[in-house]
Amino acid sequence: MIQLLFRGGYTMIPIILCSVISLAVIIERGFSLREKKIIPRWIADWLDGSGPEITGLPEEITDNSGALAGVLKVGYENRGLSLKKNYEILQIAEKQVAGRLERGLVLLEIVAVISPLLGLLGTVIGMVLVFDVIS
């Protein structure tokens, strides 16, 4: 296995580095985007009607309660405003939460673009070396 890496040339090192980076991002996002971190169980029960009736702002809603809890908190805190203004505030809160949920995905996109190009570069370098030996 190690011999294949050495035979692959210098482009194997960045390709392996890209693989490690992408695996780290995938694992981190997998843990961060678990369903219970985005929509806590008590909110899911409340939304589908199987949970208890909530009349005020529950103590469970904090900044660390999950993505949906934060948006609900903003909506509850601004419930006295007009419907249009509350809608705009909720859209801003949703965009902030979406930005936190998408963190790290740009890095994964970059690695997904660079890795095949590194493989192609390695292939071209290998072909140049082969034709150099032949001539």
Coordinates of N, CA and C in Angstrom, one line a residue:
M1 N 0.8 -1.2 0.0 CA 0.0 0.0 0.0 C 0.9 1.3 0.0
I2 N 1.9 1.3 0.9 CA 2.8 2.4 0.9 C 3.5 2.6 -0.4
Q3 N 3.9 1.4 -1.0 CA 4.6 1.5 -2.3 C 3.8 2.1 -3.4
L4 N 2.4 1.9 -3.3 CA 1.6 2.5 -4.3 C 1.6 4.1 -4.1
L5 N 1.6 4.5 -2.9 CA 1.7 5.9 -2.6 C 2.9 6.5 -3.2
F6 N 4.1 5.9 -3.0 CA 5.3 6.4 -3.5 C 5.4 6.4 -5.0
R7 N 4.8 5.3 -5.6 CA 4.7 5.2 -7.0 C 3.8 6.2 -7.6
G8 N 2.8 6.7 -6.8 CA 1.9 7.7 -7.3 C 2.5 9.0 -7.6
G9 N 3.6 9.3 -7.0 CA 4.2 10.6 -7.2 C 3.8 11.7 -6.2
Y10 N 4.3 12.9 -6.5 CA 4.1 14.0 -5.6 C 2.7 14.4 -5.4
T11 N 1.8 14.2 -6.4 CA 0.4 14.6 -6.2 C -0.4 13.7 -5.3
M12 N 0.2 12.6 -4.9 CA -0.5 11.7 -3.9 C -0.6 12.4 -2.6
I13 N 0.3 13.2 -2.2 CA 0.3 13.8 -0.9 C -0.9 14.8 -0.7
P14 N -1.0 15.7 -1.7 CA -2.2 16.6 -1.6 C -3.5 15.9 -1.7
I15 N -3.6 14.8 -2.5 CA -4.8 14.0 -2.7 C -5.2 13.4 -1.3
I16 N -4.2 12.8 -0.6 CA -4.4 12.2 0.7 C -4.8 13.3 1.7
L17 N -4.2 14.5 1.6 CA -4.6 15.6 2.5 C -6.0 16.0 2.2
C18 N -6.4 16.1 1.0 CA -7.8 16.4 0.6 C -8.8 15.4 1.2
S19 N -8.4 14.1 1.1 CA -9.2 13.0 1.6 C -9.4 13.2 3.1
V20 N -8.3 13.5 3.8 CA -8.4 13.6 5.3 C -9.3 14.8 5.7
I21 N -9.1 15.9 5.0 CA -9.9 17.1 5.2 C -11.4 16.9 5.0
S22 N -11.7 16.2 3.9 CA -13.1 16.0 3.6 C -13.7 15.0 4.6
L23 N -13.0 14.0 5.0 CA -13.5 13.1 6.0 C -13.7 13.8 7.3
A24 N -12.8 14.7 7.7 CA -13.0 15.4 9.0 C -14.2 16.3 8.9
V25 N -14.5 17.0 7.8 CA -15.6 17.8 7.6 C -16.9 17.0 7.7
I26 N -16.9 15.9 7.0 CA -18.1 15.0 7.0 C -18.4 14.5 8.3
I27 N -17.4 14.1 9.1 CA -17.7 13.6 10.5 C -18.2 14.7 11.4
E28 N -17.5 15.9 11.3 CA -17.9 17.0 12.1 C -19.4 17.4 11.8
R29 N -19.7 17.5 10.5 CA -21.1 17.9 10.1 C -22.1 16.8 10.5
G30 N -21.7 15.6 10.5 CA -22.6 14.5 10.9 C -22.9 14.6 12.3
F31 N -22.0 14.9 13.2 CA -22.3 15.1 14.6 C -23.1 16.4 14.8
S32 N -22.7 17.5 14.1 CA -23.4 18.7 14.3 C -24.8 18.8 13.8
L33 N -25.1 18.0 12.8 CA -26.4 18.1 12.1 C -27.3 16.9 12.5
R34 N -27.1 16.3 13.7 CA -28.0 15.3 14.2 C -29.4 15.9 14.4
E35 N -30.4 15.2 14.2 CA -31.8 15.7 14.2 C -32.1 16.3 15.6
K36 N -31.6 15.7 16.6 CA -32.0 16.2 18.0 C -31.3 17.5 18.3
K37 N -30.2 17.9 17.5 CA -29.6 19.1 17.7 C -30.2 20.2 16.9
I38 N -30.9 19.9 15.9 CA -31.6 20.9 15.0 C -33.0 21.1 15.6
I39 N -33.7 20.0 15.7 CA -35.1 20.0 16.3 C -35.2 19.2 17.5
P40 N -35.1 19.8 18.7 CA -35.2 19.0 20.0 C -36.5 18.3 20.0
R41 N -36.5 17.2 20.8 CA -37.6 16.3 20.9 C -38.9 17.0 21.4
W42 N -38.7 17.9 22.4 CA -39.9 18.6 22.9 C -40.5 19.5 21.9
I43 N -39.7 20.1 21.0 CA -40.3 20.9 20.0 C -41.0 20.1 18.9
A44 N -40.4 19.0 18.6 CA -41.1 18.1 17.6 C -42.4 17.6 18.1
D45 N -42.4 17.2 19.4 CA -43.7 16.8 20.0 C -44.7 17.9 20.1
W46 N -44.3 19.1 20.4 CA -45.1 20.3 20.5 C -45.7 20.6 19.1
L47 N -44.9 20.5 18.0 CA -45.3 20.9 16.7 C -46.3 19.8 16.1
D48 N -46.1 18.6 16.4 CA -47.1 17.6 15.9 C -48.3 17.4 16.8
G49 N -48.4 18.1 17.9 CA -49.5 18.1 18.8 C -49.5 17.0 19.9
S50 N -48.5 16.2 19.9 CA -48.4 15.1 20.9 C -47.8 15.6 22.2
G51 N -47.2 16.7 22.2 CA -46.6 17.3 23.4 C -47.5 18.1 24.2
P52 N -47.1 18.6 25.4 CA -47.9 19.5 26.2 C -48.2 20.8 25.6
E53 N -49.3 21.4 25.9 CA -49.6 22.8 25.4 C -48.7 23.8 26.0
I54 N -48.1 24.6 25.2 CA -47.1 25.6 25.6 C -47.8 27.0 25.5
T55 N -47.9 27.7 26.6 CA -48.6 29.0 26.5 C -47.6 30.1 26.6
G56 N -46.5 30.0 27.2 CA -45.5 31.0 27.3 C -44.1 30.5 26.7
L57 N -43.1 31.4 26.9 CA -41.8 31.0 26.4 C -41.2 29.9 27.3
P58 N -41.0 28.7 26.9 CA -40.5 27.7 27.7 C -39.1 28.0 28.2
E59 N -38.7 27.5 29.4 CA -37.4 27.7 29.8 C -36.4 26.9 29.0
E60 N -36.8 25.9 28.3 CA -36.0 25.1 27.5 C -35.3 25.8 26.3
I61 N -36.0 26.9 25.9 CA -35.5 27.7 24.8 C -34.4 28.6 25.2
T62 N -33.2 28.2 24.9 CA -32.0 29.0 25.1 C -31.2 29.0 23.8
D63 N -30.1 29.7 23.8 CA -29.3 29.8 22.6 C -28.7 28.4 22.2
N64 N -28.6 27.5 23.1 CA -28.0 26.2 22.8 C -29.1 25.1 22.6
S65 N -30.3 25.5 22.5 CA -31.4 24.5 22.4 C -31.5 23.8 21.1
G66 N -30.9 24.4 20.1 CA -31.0 23.9 18.7 C -31.4 25.0 17.7
A67 N -31.3 24.6 16.5 CA -31.5 25.6 15.4 C -33.0 26.1 15.4
L68 N -33.9 25.2 15.5 CA -35.3 25.6 15.4 C -35.7 26.4 16.7
A69 N -35.2 26.0 17.8 CA -35.5 26.6 19.1 C -35.1 28.1 19.0
G70 N -34.0 28.4 18.4 CA -33.5 29.8 18.3 C -34.5 30.6 17.5
V71 N -34.9 30.1 16.4 CA -35.9 30.8 15.5 C -37.2 31.0 16.2
L72 N -37.7 30.0 17.0 CA -38.9 30.1 17.7 C -38.8 31.2 18.8
K73 N -37.6 31.2 19.4 CA -37.4 32.2 20.5 C -37.5 33.6 19.9
V74 N -36.9 33.9 18.8 CA -36.9 35.2 18.1 C -38.4 35.5 17.8
G75 N -39.1 34.5 17.3 CA -40.5 34.8 16.9 C -41.3 35.1 18.2
Y76 N -41.1 34.4 19.3 CA -41.8 34.7 20.5 C -41.5 36.0 21.1
E77 N -40.2 36.4 21.0 CA -39.8 37.7 21.6 C -40.4 38.9 20.8
N78 N -40.7 38.7 19.5 CA -41.2 39.7 18.7 C -42.7 39.5 18.3
R79 N -43.4 38.8 19.2 CA -44.8 38.5 18.8 C -45.7 39.8 18.8
G80 N -45.3 40.9 19.5 CA -46.1 42.0 19.5 C -46.0 42.9 18.3
L81 N -45.1 42.6 17.4 CA -44.9 43.4 16.2 C -45.9 43.0 15.2
S82 N -46.0 43.8 14.1 CA -46.9 43.5 13.0 C -46.5 42.2 12.3
L83 N -47.4 41.6 11.6 CA -47.1 40.3 11.0 C -46.0 40.5 10.0
K84 N -46.0 41.6 9.2 CA -45.0 41.8 8.2 C -43.6 41.9 8.8
K85 N -43.5 42.8 9.9 CA -42.2 43.0 10.6 C -41.7 41.7 11.2
N86 N -42.6 41.0 11.9 CA -42.2 39.7 12.5 C -41.7 38.7 11.4
Y87 N -42.4 38.7 10.3 CA -41.9 37.8 9.2 C -40.5 38.2 8.7
E88 N -40.2 39.5 8.6 CA -38.9 39.9 8.2 C -37.8 39.5 9.3
I89 N -38.2 39.7 10.5 CA -37.2 39.3 11.6 C -37.0 37.8 11.6
L90 N -38.1 37.0 11.4 CA -37.9 35.6 11.4 C -37.0 35.1 10.2
Q91 N -37.2 35.8 9.1 CA -36.3 35.5 7.9 C -34.9 35.8 8.2
I92 N -34.6 36.9 8.9 CA -33.2 37.2 9.3 C -32.7 36.1 10.2
A93 N -33.5 35.7 11.2 CA -33.0 34.7 12.2 C -32.8 33.4 11.5
E94 N -33.7 33.0 10.5 CA -33.5 31.8 9.8 C -32.2 31.8 9.0
K95 N -31.9 32.9 8.4 CA -30.7 33.0 7.6 C -29.4 32.8 8.4
Q96 N -29.5 33.4 9.6 CA -28.4 33.3 10.6 C -28.2 31.8 11.0
V97 N -29.3 31.2 11.3 CA -29.2 29.7 11.7 C -28.8 28.9 10.5
A98 N -29.3 29.2 9.3 CA -28.8 28.4 8.1 C -27.3 28.6 7.9
G99 N -26.8 29.8 8.1 CA -25.4 30.0 8.0 C -24.6 29.2 8.9
R100 N -25.0 29.0 10.2 CA -24.3 28.2 11.1 C -24.4 26.7 10.7
L101 N -25.5 26.3 10.2 CA -25.7 24.9 9.8 C -24.8 24.5 8.6
E102 N -24.6 25.5 7.7 CA -23.8 25.2 6.5 C -22.3 25.4 6.7
R103 N -21.9 25.7 7.9 CA -20.5 26.0 8.2 C -19.6 24.8 7.8
G104 N -18.6 25.0 7.1 CA -17.7 23.9 6.7 C -18.0 23.3 5.4
L105 N -19.1 23.5 4.9 CA -19.5 22.9 3.6 C -18.8 23.6 2.4
V106 N -18.4 24.8 2.5 CA -17.6 25.5 1.5 C -16.3 24.8 1.3
L107 N -15.7 24.4 2.5 CA -14.4 23.7 2.4 C -14.6 22.3 1.7
L108 N -15.7 21.7 2.0 CA -15.9 20.4 1.4 C -16.1 20.6 -0.2
E109 N -16.8 21.6 -0.6 CA -16.9 21.9 -2.0 C -15.6 22.2 -2.7
I110 N -14.7 22.9 -2.0 CA -13.4 23.2 -2.6 C -12.6 21.9 -2.7
V111 N -12.6 21.1 -1.7 CA -11.9 19.8 -1.8 C -12.5 18.9 -2.9
A112 N -13.8 19.0 -3.1 CA -14.4 18.1 -4.1 C -14.0 18.6 -5.5
V113 N -13.7 19.9 -5.7 CA -13.3 20.4 -7.0 C -11.8 20.2 -7.2
I114 N -11.0 20.3 -6.1 CA -9.5 20.2 -6.3 C -9.0 18.8 -6.5
S115 N -9.6 17.9 -5.7 CA -9.1 16.5 -5.8 C -9.1 15.8 -7.1
P116 N -10.2 15.9 -8.0 CA -10.1 15.3 -9.3 C -9.0 16.0 -10.2
L117 N -8.9 17.3 -10.0 CA -7.8 18.0 -10.7 C -6.4 17.6 -10.4
L118 N -6.2 17.3 -9.1 CA -4.9 16.8 -8.6 C -4.7 15.4 -9.2
G119 N -5.7 14.6 -9.3 CA -5.6 13.3 -9.9 C -5.3 13.4 -11.4
L120 N -5.9 14.3 -12.1 CA -5.6 14.5 -13.5 C -4.2 15.0 -13.7
L121 N -3.7 15.9 -12.8 CA -2.4 16.4 -12.8 C -1.4 15.3 -12.6
G122 N -1.7 14.4 -11.7 CA -0.8 13.2 -11.5 C -0.7 12.3 -12.7
T123 N -1.9 12.2 -13.4 CA -1.9 11.4 -14.6 C -1.1 12.0 -15.7
V124 N -1.2 13.3 -15.9 CA -0.4 14.0 -16.9 C 1.1 13.9 -16.6
I125 N 1.5 14.1 -15.3 CA 2.9 14.0 -14.9 C 3.4 12.6 -15.2
G126 N 2.6 11.6 -14.9 CA 3.0 10.2 -15.2 C 3.2 10.0 -16.7
M127 N 2.3 10.5 -17.5 CA 2.4 10.3 -18.9 C 3.6 11.0 -19.5
V128 N 3.9 12.2 -19.0 CA 5.1 12.9 -19.4 C 6.3 12.1 -19.1
L129 N 6.4 11.6 -17.9 CA 7.6 10.8 -17.5 C 7.7 9.5 -18.3
V130 N 6.6 8.9 -18.7 CA 6.6 7.7 -19.5 C 7.1 8.0 -20.9
F131 N 6.6 9.1 -21.5 CA 7.1 9.5 -22.8 C 8.5 10.0 -22.8
D132 N 9.0 10.5 -21.7 CA 10.4 10.9 -21.6 C 11.3 9.7 -21.6
V133 N 10.8 8.6 -20.9 CA 11.6 7.4 -20.8 C 11.6 6.8 -22.2
I134 N 10.5 6.8 -22.9 CA 10.5 6.2 -24.3 C 11.4 6.9 -25.2
S135 N 11.4 8.2 -25.2 CA 12.2 9.0 -26.1 C 13.6 9.0 -25.6

